[in-house]
Tab-separated table of C-alpha atoms and ligand atoms in Angstrom:
chain	number	residue	atom	x	y	z
A	1	UNK	CA	76.806	87.286	121.481
A	2	UNK	CA	73.195	86.923	122.534
A	3	UNK	CA	70.148	88.746	121.326
A	4	UNK	CA	66.494	89.387	121.418
A	5	UNK	CA	63.630	91.191	119.806
A	6	UNK	CA	61.805	93.392	122.305
A	7	UNK	CA	58.989	95.776	121.543
A	8	UNK	CA	59.609	95.309	117.841
A	9	UNK	CA	63.269	96.349	118.113
A	10	UNK	CA	66.101	93.926	117.389
A	11	UNK	CA	68.701	94.096	120.146
A	12	UNK	CA	71.814	92.026	120.597
A	13	UNK	CA	74.048	91.943	123.639
A	14	UNK	CA	77.686	92.067	122.536
A	15	UNK	CA	79.564	90.099	125.176
A	16	UNK	CA	82.950	91.629	124.297
A	17	UNK	CA	85.889	89.890	122.670
A	18	UNK	CA	88.311	90.652	125.489
A	19	UNK	CA	88.328	92.002	129.020
A	20	UNK	CA	89.083	95.510	127.872
A	21	UNK	CA	86.128	95.503	125.475
A	22	UNK	CA	83.008	97.095	126.830
A	23	UNK	CA	79.864	95.026	126.940
A	24	UNK	CA	77.504	96.704	124.582
A	25	UNK	CA	73.908	96.429	123.674
A	26	UNK	CA	73.896	97.109	119.954
A	27	UNK	CA	71.523	97.295	117.016
A	28	UNK	CA	68.846	99.115	118.891
A	29	UNK	CA	67.900	102.414	120.436
A	30	UNK	CA	66.678	100.386	123.384
A	31	UNK	CA	70.340	100.081	124.374
A	32	UNK	CA	69.975	103.571	125.844
A	33	UNK	CA	67.387	102.511	128.370
A	34	UNK	CA	69.118	99.254	129.140
A	35	UNK	CA	71.676	99.860	131.904
A	36	UNK	CA	74.472	97.376	132.228
A	37	UNK	CA	77.371	97.727	134.633
A	38	UNK	CA	79.614	98.345	131.658
A	39	UNK	CA	77.772	101.001	129.750
A	40	UNK	CA	77.072	102.973	132.917
A	41	UNK	CA	80.785	103.851	132.649
A	42	UNK	CA	79.769	106.019	129.732
A	43	UNK	CA	77.766	108.303	131.977
A	44	UNK	CA	79.125	111.814	132.366
A	45	UNK	CA	78.999	114.126	135.404
A	46	UNK	CA	75.444	115.225	134.743
A	47	UNK	CA	74.464	111.549	134.247
A	48	UNK	CA	73.638	111.923	130.534
A	49	UNK	CA	74.903	109.311	128.092
A	50	UNK	CA	77.349	110.552	125.487
A	51	UNK	CA	76.388	108.194	122.688
A	52	UNK	CA	79.045	107.377	120.144
A	53	UNK	CA	79.281	105.068	117.152
A	54	UNK	CA	79.754	101.496	118.422
A	55	UNK	CA	83.294	100.049	118.373
A	56	UNK	CA	84.228	98.925	114.871
A	57	UNK	CA	81.527	101.042	113.202
A	58	UNK	CA	81.985	104.529	111.815
A	59	UNK	CA	80.152	107.397	110.210
A	60	UNK	CA	81.019	108.139	106.616
A	61	UNK	CA	80.922	111.900	106.201
A	62	UNK	CA	81.250	114.404	103.359
A	63	UNK	CA	83.569	115.013	101.560
A	64	UNK	CA	84.607	111.310	101.821
A	65	UNK	CA	81.102	110.231	100.788
A	66	UNK	CA	81.575	112.138	97.507
A	67	UNK	CA	84.435	109.758	96.725
A	68	UNK	CA	82.331	106.732	97.786
A	69	UNK	CA	79.518	107.862	95.489
A	70	UNK	CA	81.862	108.529	92.577
A	71	UNK	CA	83.349	105.033	92.915
A	72	UNK	CA	79.890	103.432	93.160
A	73	UNK	CA	78.651	105.318	90.081
A	74	UNK	CA	81.685	104.165	88.062
A	75	UNK	CA	81.239	100.589	89.264
A	76	UNK	CA	77.526	100.530	88.347
A	77	UNK	CA	78.397	101.840	84.894
A	78	UNK	CA	81.022	99.115	84.478
A	79	UNK	CA	78.681	96.360	85.673
A	80	UNK	CA	76.124	97.468	83.068
A	81	UNK	CA	78.770	97.111	80.321
A	82	UNK	CA	79.467	93.535	81.460
A	83	UNK	CA	75.699	92.831	81.592
A	84	UNK	CA	75.529	92.413	85.386
A	85	UNK	CA	72.259	93.301	87.109
A	86	UNK	CA	71.630	94.334	90.689
A	87	UNK	CA	70.260	92.026	93.363
A	88	UNK	CA	69.444	93.256	96.887
A	89	UNK	CA	69.288	90.632	99.598
A	90	UNK	CA	68.288	91.142	103.249
A	91	UNK	CA	70.844	92.338	105.781
A	92	UNK	CA	70.018	89.457	108.124
A	93	UNK	CA	69.430	85.817	107.313
A	94	UNK	CA	68.850	82.489	109.011
A	95	UNK	CA	72.108	81.659	110.855
A	96	UNK	CA	72.257	78.233	109.194
A	97	UNK	CA	72.748	79.861	105.808
A	98	UNK	CA	76.217	80.972	106.878
A	99	UNK	CA	77.201	77.917	108.916
A	100	UNK	CA	76.320	75.638	105.971
A	101	UNK	CA	78.049	77.726	103.289
A	102	UNK	CA	80.927	79.711	104.807
A	103	UNK	CA	81.587	76.771	107.168
A	104	UNK	CA	81.362	76.048	110.915
A	105	UNK	CA	85.135	76.009	111.414
A	106	UNK	CA	85.918	79.287	109.694
A	107	UNK	CA	86.850	82.341	111.771
A	108	UNK	CA	83.806	84.111	110.350
A	109	UNK	CA	81.258	81.576	111.594
A	110	UNK	CA	83.001	80.387	114.751
A	111	UNK	CA	83.987	83.830	116.121
A	112	UNK	CA	82.785	86.803	114.165
A	113	UNK	CA	79.059	86.675	113.503
A	114	UNK	CA	76.472	88.961	115.084
A	115	UNK	CA	73.834	86.371	115.908
A	116	UNK	CA	70.740	86.551	118.055
A	117	UNK	CA	67.845	84.328	119.026
A	118	UNK	CA	64.756	85.861	117.532
A	119	UNK	CA	61.739	85.013	119.668
A	120	UNK	CA	58.404	84.279	118.055
A	121	UNK	CA	55.910	87.155	118.413
A	122	UNK	CA	52.866	85.086	117.540
A	123	UNK	CA	51.896	81.441	117.721
A	124	UNK	CA	52.129	81.249	113.953
A	125	UNK	CA	55.843	82.199	114.089
A	126	UNK	CA	58.806	80.080	115.051
A	127	UNK	CA	61.711	81.286	117.127
A	128	UNK	CA	64.862	81.245	115.032
A	129	UNK	CA	68.501	82.126	115.124
A	130	UNK	CA	69.267	85.120	112.910
A	131	UNK	CA	72.601	86.598	111.838
A	132	UNK	CA	73.670	89.909	110.328
A	133	UNK	CA	75.230	88.931	107.011
A	134	UNK	CA	79.023	88.636	107.273
A	135	UNK	CA	79.270	88.368	103.481
A	136	UNK	CA	76.910	88.368	100.513
A	137	UNK	CA	77.641	85.269	98.402
A	138	UNK	CA	75.573	82.965	100.617
A	139	UNK	CA	72.576	85.318	100.497
A	140	UNK	CA	72.815	85.643	96.710
A	141	UNK	CA	72.949	81.858	96.351
A	142	UNK	CA	69.974	81.444	98.707
A	143	UNK	CA	68.007	83.903	96.554
A	144	UNK	CA	69.124	82.086	93.365
A	145	UNK	CA	67.764	78.823	94.773
A	146	UNK	CA	64.624	80.306	96.382
A	147	UNK	CA	63.535	82.139	93.227
A	148	UNK	CA	64.611	79.296	90.895
A	149	UNK	CA	66.755	81.677	88.860
A	150	UNK	CA	68.463	78.636	87.316
A	151	UNK	CA	65.201	77.654	85.583
A	152	UNK	CA	65.863	80.405	83.034
A	153	UNK	CA	68.716	78.270	81.706
A	154	UNK	CA	71.036	81.267	81.335
A	155	UNK	CA	73.887	82.643	83.396
A	156	UNK	CA	72.802	84.957	86.199
A	157	UNK	CA	75.257	87.860	86.410
A	158	UNK	CA	74.377	89.582	89.662
A	159	UNK	CA	75.912	92.353	91.719
A	160	UNK	CA	75.109	93.967	95.048
A	161	UNK	CA	76.533	96.677	97.270
A	162	UNK	CA	75.989	97.138	100.966
A	163	UNK	CA	77.067	96.700	104.572
A	164	UNK	CA	78.399	93.434	105.992
A	165	UNK	CA	79.088	92.658	109.646
A	166	UNK	CA	81.941	90.767	111.270
A	167	UNK	CA	82.966	90.963	114.887
A	168	UNK	CA	86.688	91.288	114.176
A	169	UNK	CA	89.288	93.261	116.103
A	170	UNK	CA	88.954	96.740	114.600
A	171	UNK	CA	92.019	98.376	113.041
A	172	UNK	CA	92.795	100.448	109.941
A	173	UNK	CA	90.910	98.814	107.058
A	174	UNK	CA	89.109	96.356	109.357
A	175	UNK	CA	85.728	97.257	110.766
A	176	UNK	CA	82.769	95.448	112.304
A	177	UNK	CA	80.433	97.103	109.839
A	178	UNK	CA	82.094	97.383	106.465
A	179	UNK	CA	80.892	97.646	102.881
A	180	UNK	CA	81.270	95.235	100.015
A	181	UNK	CA	80.718	95.526	96.287
A	182	UNK	CA	79.929	91.953	95.372
A	183	UNK	CA	79.490	90.316	91.947
A	184	UNK	CA	78.583	86.724	91.133
A	185	UNK	CA	78.083	84.648	87.967
A	186	UNK	CA	75.922	81.600	88.686
A	187	UNK	CA	74.087	79.239	86.371
A	188	UNK	CA	73.473	75.694	85.216
A	189	UNK	CA	76.514	73.979	83.632
A	190	UNK	CA	74.600	73.933	80.305
A	191	UNK	CA	74.883	77.750	80.269
A	192	UNK	CA	78.672	77.602	80.578
A	193	UNK	CA	78.944	78.337	84.311
A	194	UNK	CA	81.793	75.830	84.756
A	195	UNK	CA	83.925	77.179	81.938
A	196	UNK	CA	87.339	78.688	82.791
A	197	UNK	CA	86.275	81.531	80.503
A	198	UNK	CA	83.987	82.704	83.330
A	199	UNK	CA	86.936	82.841	85.740
A	200	UNK	CA	89.011	84.816	83.245
A	201	UNK	CA	86.097	87.135	82.418
A	202	UNK	CA	85.549	87.927	86.117
A	203	UNK	CA	89.268	88.558	86.702
A	204	UNK	CA	89.527	90.749	83.593
A	205	UNK	CA	86.469	92.681	84.802
A	206	UNK	CA	88.023	93.305	88.226
A	207	UNK	CA	91.257	94.491	86.609
A	208	UNK	CA	89.301	96.916	84.406
A	209	UNK	CA	87.207	98.068	87.372
A	210	UNK	CA	90.283	98.885	89.469
A	211	UNK	CA	91.890	100.687	86.518
A	212	UNK	CA	88.728	102.700	85.830
A	213	UNK	CA	88.272	103.852	89.433
A	214	UNK	CA	91.909	104.982	89.255
A	215	UNK	CA	93.677	102.499	91.548
A	216	UNK	CA	97.335	102.140	90.585
A	217	UNK	CA	99.749	99.382	91.549
A	218	UNK	CA	97.257	96.636	92.445
A	219	UNK	CA	98.493	93.048	92.441
A	220	UNK	CA	96.525	89.921	91.622
A	221	UNK	CA	97.352	86.744	93.532
A	222	UNK	CA	95.919	83.579	92.103
A	223	UNK	CA	95.589	79.986	93.248
A	224	UNK	CA	93.502	76.871	92.718
A	225	UNK	CA	92.095	75.022	95.729
A	226	UNK	CA	90.855	72.099	93.600
A	227	UNK	CA	87.563	70.253	93.739
A	228	UNK	CA	85.802	68.413	96.577
A	229	UNK	CA	87.717	65.172	95.878
A	230	UNK	CA	91.074	67.002	95.852
A	231	UNK	CA	90.091	68.557	99.154
A	232	UNK	CA	89.536	65.144	100.788
A	233	UNK	CA	93.054	64.019	99.770
A	234	UNK	CA	94.601	67.340	100.760
A	235	UNK	CA	92.853	67.369	104.147
A	236	UNK	CA	94.192	63.879	104.812
A	237	UNK	CA	97.709	65.003	103.847
A	238	UNK	CA	97.358	67.965	106.228
A	239	UNK	CA	96.106	65.699	109.034
A	240	UNK	CA	99.121	63.417	108.568
A	241	UNK	CA	101.556	66.332	108.463
A	242	UNK	CA	99.969	67.981	111.504
A	243	UNK	CA	99.833	64.881	113.709
A	244	UNK	CA	103.417	65.076	115.082
A	245	UNK	CA	103.394	68.898	115.551
A	246	UNK	CA	99.841	69.975	116.306
A	247	UNK	CA	100.318	69.795	120.086
A	248	UNK	CA	102.711	72.775	119.745
A	249	UNK	CA	100.031	74.872	118.035
A	250	UNK	CA	97.207	77.128	119.308
A	251	UNK	CA	93.905	75.711	120.568
A	252	UNK	CA	92.071	76.675	117.340
A	253	UNK	CA	94.622	74.797	115.218
A	254	UNK	CA	94.386	71.758	117.494
A	255	UNK	CA	90.627	71.666	117.027
A	256	UNK	CA	90.736	72.406	113.289
A	257	UNK	CA	93.409	69.757	112.678
A	258	UNK	CA	90.663	67.290	113.601
A	259	UNK	CA	87.543	68.906	112.161
A	260	UNK	CA	88.735	70.833	109.072
A	261	UNK	CA	92.539	70.869	108.614
A	262	UNK	CA	92.363	73.330	105.687
A	263	UNK	CA	91.348	76.026	108.167
A	264	UNK	CA	94.655	75.606	110.042
A	265	UNK	CA	96.109	77.622	107.145
A	266	UNK	CA	94.019	80.655	108.246
A	267	UNK	CA	95.813	80.783	111.626
A	268	UNK	CA	97.393	84.185	112.376
A	269	UNK	CA	99.217	83.185	115.591
A	270	UNK	CA	102.895	84.148	114.918
A	271	UNK	CA	104.347	81.108	116.759
A	272	UNK	CA	102.356	78.728	114.519
A	273	UNK	CA	103.588	80.196	111.235
A	274	UNK	CA	106.876	78.213	110.930
A	275	UNK	CA	104.846	74.976	111.234
A	276	UNK	CA	102.229	76.164	108.718
A	277	UNK	CA	104.976	77.155	106.248
A	278	UNK	CA	106.167	73.541	106.124
A	279	UNK	CA	102.725	71.979	105.514
A	280	UNK	CA	101.980	70.424	102.091
A	281	UNK	CA	100.627	72.764	99.411
A	282	UNK	CA	97.231	72.239	97.811
A	283	UNK	CA	98.669	72.532	94.283
A	284	UNK	CA	100.265	69.096	94.772
A	285	UNK	CA	96.815	67.508	95.241
A	286	UNK	CA	94.895	68.840	92.208
A	287	UNK	CA	93.465	66.220	89.839
A	288	UNK	CA	93.921	66.507	86.073
A	289	UNK	CA	90.634	68.356	85.265
A	290	UNK	CA	91.399	70.941	87.984
A	291	UNK	CA	94.944	71.427	86.672
A	292	UNK	CA	93.600	71.881	83.134
A	293	UNK	CA	90.965	74.355	84.327
A	294	UNK	CA	93.603	76.422	86.126
A	295	UNK	CA	95.950	76.331	83.130
A	296	UNK	CA	93.117	77.525	80.848
A	297	UNK	CA	92.342	80.449	83.190
A	298	UNK	CA	96.015	81.470	83.163
A	299	UNK	CA	96.251	81.227	79.358
A	300	UNK	CA	93.262	83.575	78.988
A	301	UNK	CA	94.640	86.058	81.525
A	302	UNK	CA	97.912	86.090	79.581
A	303	UNK	CA	95.956	86.640	76.349
A	304	UNK	CA	94.236	89.780	77.717
A	305	UNK	CA	97.367	90.987	79.508
A	306	UNK	CA	96.128	90.852	83.109
A	307	UNK	CA	99.237	90.348	85.276
A	308	UNK	CA	99.122	87.942	88.239
A	309	UNK	CA	101.326	85.926	90.519
A	310	UNK	CA	100.593	82.453	91.853
A	311	UNK	CA	100.255	82.189	95.641
A	312	UNK	CA	99.963	78.509	96.536
A	313	UNK	CA	99.310	79.373	100.199
A	314	UNK	CA	96.141	81.330	99.473
A	315	UNK	CA	93.188	79.091	100.402
A	316	UNK	CA	90.828	81.956	101.453
A	317	UNK	CA	88.972	81.926	104.763
A	318	UNK	CA	85.639	80.531	103.532
A	319	UNK	CA	84.839	76.848	103.003
A	320	UNK	CA	82.764	77.079	99.825
A	321	UNK	CA	85.620	77.709	97.402
A	322	UNK	CA	86.586	75.247	94.669
A	323	UNK	CA	89.215	75.592	91.944
A	324	UNK	CA	90.174	79.245	91.210
A	325	UNK	CA	90.678	81.573	94.175
A	326	UNK	CA	92.133	85.079	94.082
A	327	UNK	CA	92.883	88.262	95.959
A	328	UNK	CA	93.789	91.720	94.696
A	329	UNK	CA	96.107	93.557	97.088
A	330	UNK	CA	97.377	97.137	97.318
A	331	UNK	CA	100.500	98.478	98.982
A	332	UNK	CA	98.764	101.578	100.385
A	333	UNK	CA	96.665	99.558	102.847
A	334	UNK	CA	99.161	98.361	105.466
A	335	UNK	CA	98.412	95.076	107.226
A	336	UNK	CA	94.914	94.660	105.728
A	337	UNK	CA	96.223	94.675	102.160
A	338	UNK	CA	93.431	92.717	100.402
A	339	UNK	CA	91.224	95.141	98.475
A	340	UNK	CA	89.071	92.254	97.335
A	341	UNK	CA	88.832	88.505	97.310
A	342	UNK	CA	86.875	85.872	95.481
A	343	UNK	CA	86.803	82.581	93.704
A	344	UNK	CA	84.788	79.744	92.272
A	345	UNK	CA	82.197	77.839	94.363
A	346	UNK	CA	80.958	74.959	92.258
A	347	UNK	CA	79.319	72.999	95.114
A	348	UNK	CA	77.758	75.847	97.111
A	349	UNK	CA	74.269	75.517	95.657
A	350	UNK	CA	74.086	71.780	96.425
A	351	UNK	CA	75.337	72.371	99.986
A	352	UNK	CA	72.236	74.566	100.420
A	353	UNK	CA	69.994	71.885	98.859
A	354	UNK	CA	69.832	73.727	95.535
A	355	UNK	CA	70.330	72.455	91.981
A	356	UNK	CA	73.750	72.054	90.389
A	357	UNK	CA	74.756	75.675	89.874
A	358	UNK	CA	78.478	76.349	89.642
A	359	UNK	CA	79.507	79.947	90.178
A	360	UNK	CA	82.336	82.405	90.583
A	361	UNK	CA	82.467	85.879	92.088
A	362	UNK	CA	84.288	88.387	94.200
A	363	UNK	CA	83.693	91.024	96.836
A	364	UNK	CA	85.539	94.313	96.972
A	365	UNK	CA	86.046	95.720	100.457
A	366	UNK	CA	84.779	99.198	99.606
A	367	UNK	CA	86.234	100.773	102.768
A	368	UNK	CA	89.640	99.457	101.700
A	369	UNK	CA	89.241	100.502	98.078
A	370	UNK	CA	88.518	104.060	99.269
A	371	UNK	CA	91.484	103.974	101.686
A	372	UNK	CA	93.748	102.764	98.874
A	373	UNK	CA	92.514	105.538	96.563
A	374	UNK	CA	93.009	108.124	99.319
A	375	UNK	CA	96.539	106.810	99.917
A	376	UNK	CA	97.184	107.901	96.300
A	377	UNK	CA	95.851	111.392	97.081
A	378	UNK	CA	92.450	110.822	95.471
A	379	UNK	CA	89.657	113.166	96.597
A	380	UNK	CA	86.287	113.901	95.064
A	381	UNK	CA	85.124	117.203	96.436
A	382	UNK	CA	82.301	118.311	94.187
A	383	UNK	CA	82.241	122.145	94.172
A	384	UNK	CA	78.811	123.763	94.223
A	385	UNK	CA	78.576	125.911	91.089
A	386	UNK	CA	76.578	128.902	92.286
A	387	UNK	CA	75.965	130.692	95.551
A	388	UNK	CA	72.813	132.762	95.050
A	389	UNK	CA	73.005	135.817	97.334
A	390	UNK	CA	69.784	137.804	97.951
A	391	UNK	CA	70.380	141.451	98.820
A	392	UNK	CA	67.982	143.489	100.894
A	393	UNK	CA	64.368	143.423	101.895
A	394	UNK	CA	62.131	140.871	100.263
A	395	UNK	CA	64.791	139.326	98.004
A	396	UNK	CA	64.569	135.784	99.444
A	397	UNK	CA	61.619	134.724	97.227
A	398	UNK	CA	63.465	135.997	94.126
A	399	UNK	CA	66.629	134.137	95.155
A	400	UNK	CA	64.659	130.942	95.726
A	401	UNK	CA	62.994	131.335	92.313
A	402	UNK	CA	66.324	131.905	90.547
A	403	UNK	CA	67.959	128.971	92.374
A	404	UNK	CA	64.994	126.795	91.362
A	405	UNK	CA	65.500	127.734	87.705
A	406	UNK	CA	69.239	127.035	87.874
A	407	UNK	CA	68.835	123.703	89.691
A	408	UNK	CA	66.220	122.572	87.184
A	409	UNK	CA	68.731	123.383	84.425
A	410	UNK	CA	71.299	121.116	86.111
A	411	UNK	CA	73.339	123.767	87.954
A	412	UNK	CA	74.137	123.007	91.622
A	413	UNK	CA	73.290	125.988	93.830
A	414	UNK	CA	73.199	127.171	97.439
A	415	UNK	CA	71.137	130.146	98.626
A	416	UNK	CA	72.136	132.802	101.165
A	417	UNK	CA	69.711	135.022	103.047
A	418	UNK	CA	68.633	138.625	102.506
A	419	UNK	CA	69.707	139.484	106.048
A	420	UNK	CA	73.379	138.807	105.179
A	421	UNK	CA	75.573	141.719	104.237
A	422	UNK	CA	77.285	141.369	100.866
A	423	UNK	CA	80.648	140.777	102.601
A	424	UNK	CA	79.198	137.906	104.612
A	425	UNK	CA	77.635	136.389	101.478
A	426	UNK	CA	81.063	136.392	99.793
A	427	UNK	CA	82.646	134.789	102.868
A	428	UNK	CA	80.019	132.055	103.058
A	429	UNK	CA	80.192	131.398	99.307
A	430	UNK	CA	83.969	130.955	99.515
A	431	UNK	CA	83.813	128.848	102.688
A	432	UNK	CA	81.208	126.594	101.109
A	433	UNK	CA	83.473	126.082	98.087
A	434	UNK	CA	81.159	127.745	95.502
A	435	UNK	CA	82.661	128.577	92.121
A	436	UNK	CA	80.426	131.616	91.421
A	437	UNK	CA	78.367	134.054	93.422
A	438	UNK	CA	75.183	135.389	91.802
A	439	UNK	CA	73.828	138.618	93.295
A	440	UNK	CA	70.036	138.972	93.507
A	441	UNK	CA	69.125	142.610	94.257
A	442	UNK	CA	66.063	144.710	93.359
A	443	UNK	CA	67.841	146.256	90.340
A	444	UNK	CA	68.963	142.868	89.009
A	445	UNK	CA	65.489	141.366	89.296
A	446	UNK	CA	63.933	144.418	87.597
A	447	UNK	CA	66.508	144.412	84.770
A	448	UNK	CA	66.375	140.634	84.333
A	449	UNK	CA	70.150	140.280	84.504
A	450	UNK	CA	72.468	139.363	87.331
A	451	UNK	CA	75.983	140.123	88.512
A	452	UNK	CA	77.994	136.895	88.418
A	453	UNK	CA	81.432	136.764	90.028
A	454	UNK	CA	83.953	133.989	89.504
A	455	UNK	CA	85.314	133.483	93.014
A	456	UNK	CA	88.637	132.044	91.844
A	457	UNK	CA	89.556	134.673	89.206
A	458	UNK	CA	87.622	137.637	90.653
A	459	UNK	CA	86.121	138.342	87.193
A	460	UNK	CA	82.592	139.815	87.331
A	461	UNK	CA	80.090	140.006	84.448
A	462	UNK	CA	76.391	140.807	83.941
A	463	UNK	CA	74.441	137.826	82.589
A	464	UNK	CA	70.804	137.890	81.338
A	465	UNK	CA	68.500	135.597	83.276
A	466	UNK	CA	67.800	133.327	80.273
A	467	UNK	CA	71.540	132.733	79.715
A	468	UNK	CA	72.564	132.304	83.332
A	469	UNK	CA	72.424	128.485	83.571
A	470	UNK	CA	74.324	128.030	80.304
A	471	UNK	CA	76.926	130.601	81.417
A	472	UNK	CA	77.520	128.835	84.744
A	473	UNK	CA	77.691	125.404	83.123
A	474	UNK	CA	80.098	126.501	80.393
A	475	UNK	CA	82.474	128.429	82.657
A	476	UNK	CA	85.621	126.583	83.692
B	1	HAM	P1	86.264	87.959	101.910
B	1	HAM	O1	87.688	87.779	101.485
B	1	HAM	O2	85.882	87.444	103.237
B	1	HAM	O3	85.375	87.309	100.777
B	1	HAM	O4	85.916	89.492	101.850
B	1	HAM	C1	86.113	90.233	100.650
B	1	HAM	C2	86.753	91.579	100.967
B	1	HAM	O5	85.966	92.269	101.941
B	1	HAM	C3	88.140	91.498	101.604
B	1	HAM	O6	89.148	91.318	100.619
B	1	HAM	C4	88.243	92.855	102.270
B	1	HAM	O7	88.617	93.842	101.325
B	1	HAM	C5	86.800	93.118	102.698
B	1	HAM	N1	86.645	92.838	104.133
B	1	HAM	C6	86.474	91.640	104.746
B	1	HAM	N2	86.359	91.804	106.078
B	1	HAM	C7	86.464	93.114	106.326
B	1	HAM	C8	86.422	93.931	107.506
B	1	HAM	N3	86.215	93.400	108.716
B	1	HAM	N4	86.583	95.266	107.369
B	1	HAM	C9	86.759	95.840	106.150
B	1	HAM	N5	86.793	95.130	105.006
B	1	HAM	C10	86.655	93.789	105.086
B	1	HAM	C11	84.001	87.317	100.788
B	1	HAM	O8	83.326	87.965	101.534
B	1	HAM	C12	83.396	86.507	99.670
B	1	HAM	N6	81.934	86.537	99.825
B	1	HAM	C13	83.829	87.054	98.326
B	1	HAM	C14	83.243	86.267	97.185
B	1	HAM	C15	82.199	86.641	96.397
B	1	HAM	N7	83.653	85.078	96.793
B	1	HAM	C16	82.906	84.688	95.791
B	1	HAM	N8	82.012	85.617	95.557
């Protein structure tokens, strides 16, 4: 993927993963004026472009967005109870941030990032390589270091929500723009950031979060990937085990067996799986402090009754992890079953030239959480309470005034138009999902009371203006 910044607009040229992929100019309206051989295929008979959402991206529309908002509101409420506070980091960062934290040999950095060369616009600026964030932990850690949040001497409990970008092969639950709800606890060791209590607290919080948003049947898979020293011994063991067989494996595995053998375990090529199954497991290479840490995490999870199973194969696809790693999965998701993933990253700050600042966190794939909830039949269609229907000449201002009063009292309301016949007002109120229709005619305005009809039961009553909001709010 290559890119540029022209006329103040960021544009990247997506070179396509495979032959059948179209070459696309994305991220910019200037893609419309840019004609490439590939996107000219999009032209219709009358030579106008039919613009559609770019492959792997999608529009989130009502009523689905009602469910998204309900989930986000519940999650914000939960974070407040665990004393987490929001951080918002930029959507693009210096490319090096991701190569130095997530790791050069990971799928994310080696294949999936949207990266472009950003040319300098003035002599005072430097050209630099920029990347749309593929995940949020690196950006949060950069901000922690840049703003010296560790100087406070306390734990920083931070959360963020927003879009992430990975150039993966799109399928159900896997998109090129997707949304994460991310939470991190970072701090100096003197504040308790290394304690296994943090790991257990984070896992207990996730379990409560999933229960509170109404997800049933989630499963927690847990592992420990040890510390940096364990990793050196484990990588050597993998190298030794791979030596006699690696020539039978895919090109990525052959390269990774040399550069970063741990990443061989991320391989998805079906023919390589029998070899990967027989490789040594990381649990055999943990030193005593790492074993004790993991045992303490498990004891605390047992104490609070959070169920889990150990998955010794789960090393997660990002290089920064140390010790505890985890994924929560859900059966309603098909192949992309991980609703969220996370773990501890005790050396991440130092790898970005920051102070010692151990941390642990997770990111929920919000698209997948919503899919999992929908697979259980969850919807969140918020019905508008009142449809205010003006009748006859000059009633629009009265309807607007009444709707204003109701809305200010906390009642949701739509307004019709005086030109509609009563029958049409009823039709539109029902189509729009209103619970009540309120008729605004000359007589009603003069008398100061309105005809209110419950559209489900058909019951109609006269309600004085001053009592209308309370009546609509109280009615079931
Ligand atoms: P991750 O496992 O790469 O971890 O992503 C976390 C979650 O994001 C996944 O479990 C999945 O639900 C969702 N996700 C990932 N890629 C896609 C995609 N292409 N389409 C839809 N959903 C996706 C991280 O990103 C770490 N930063 C998590 C973390 C935070 N670790 C410590 N702190």
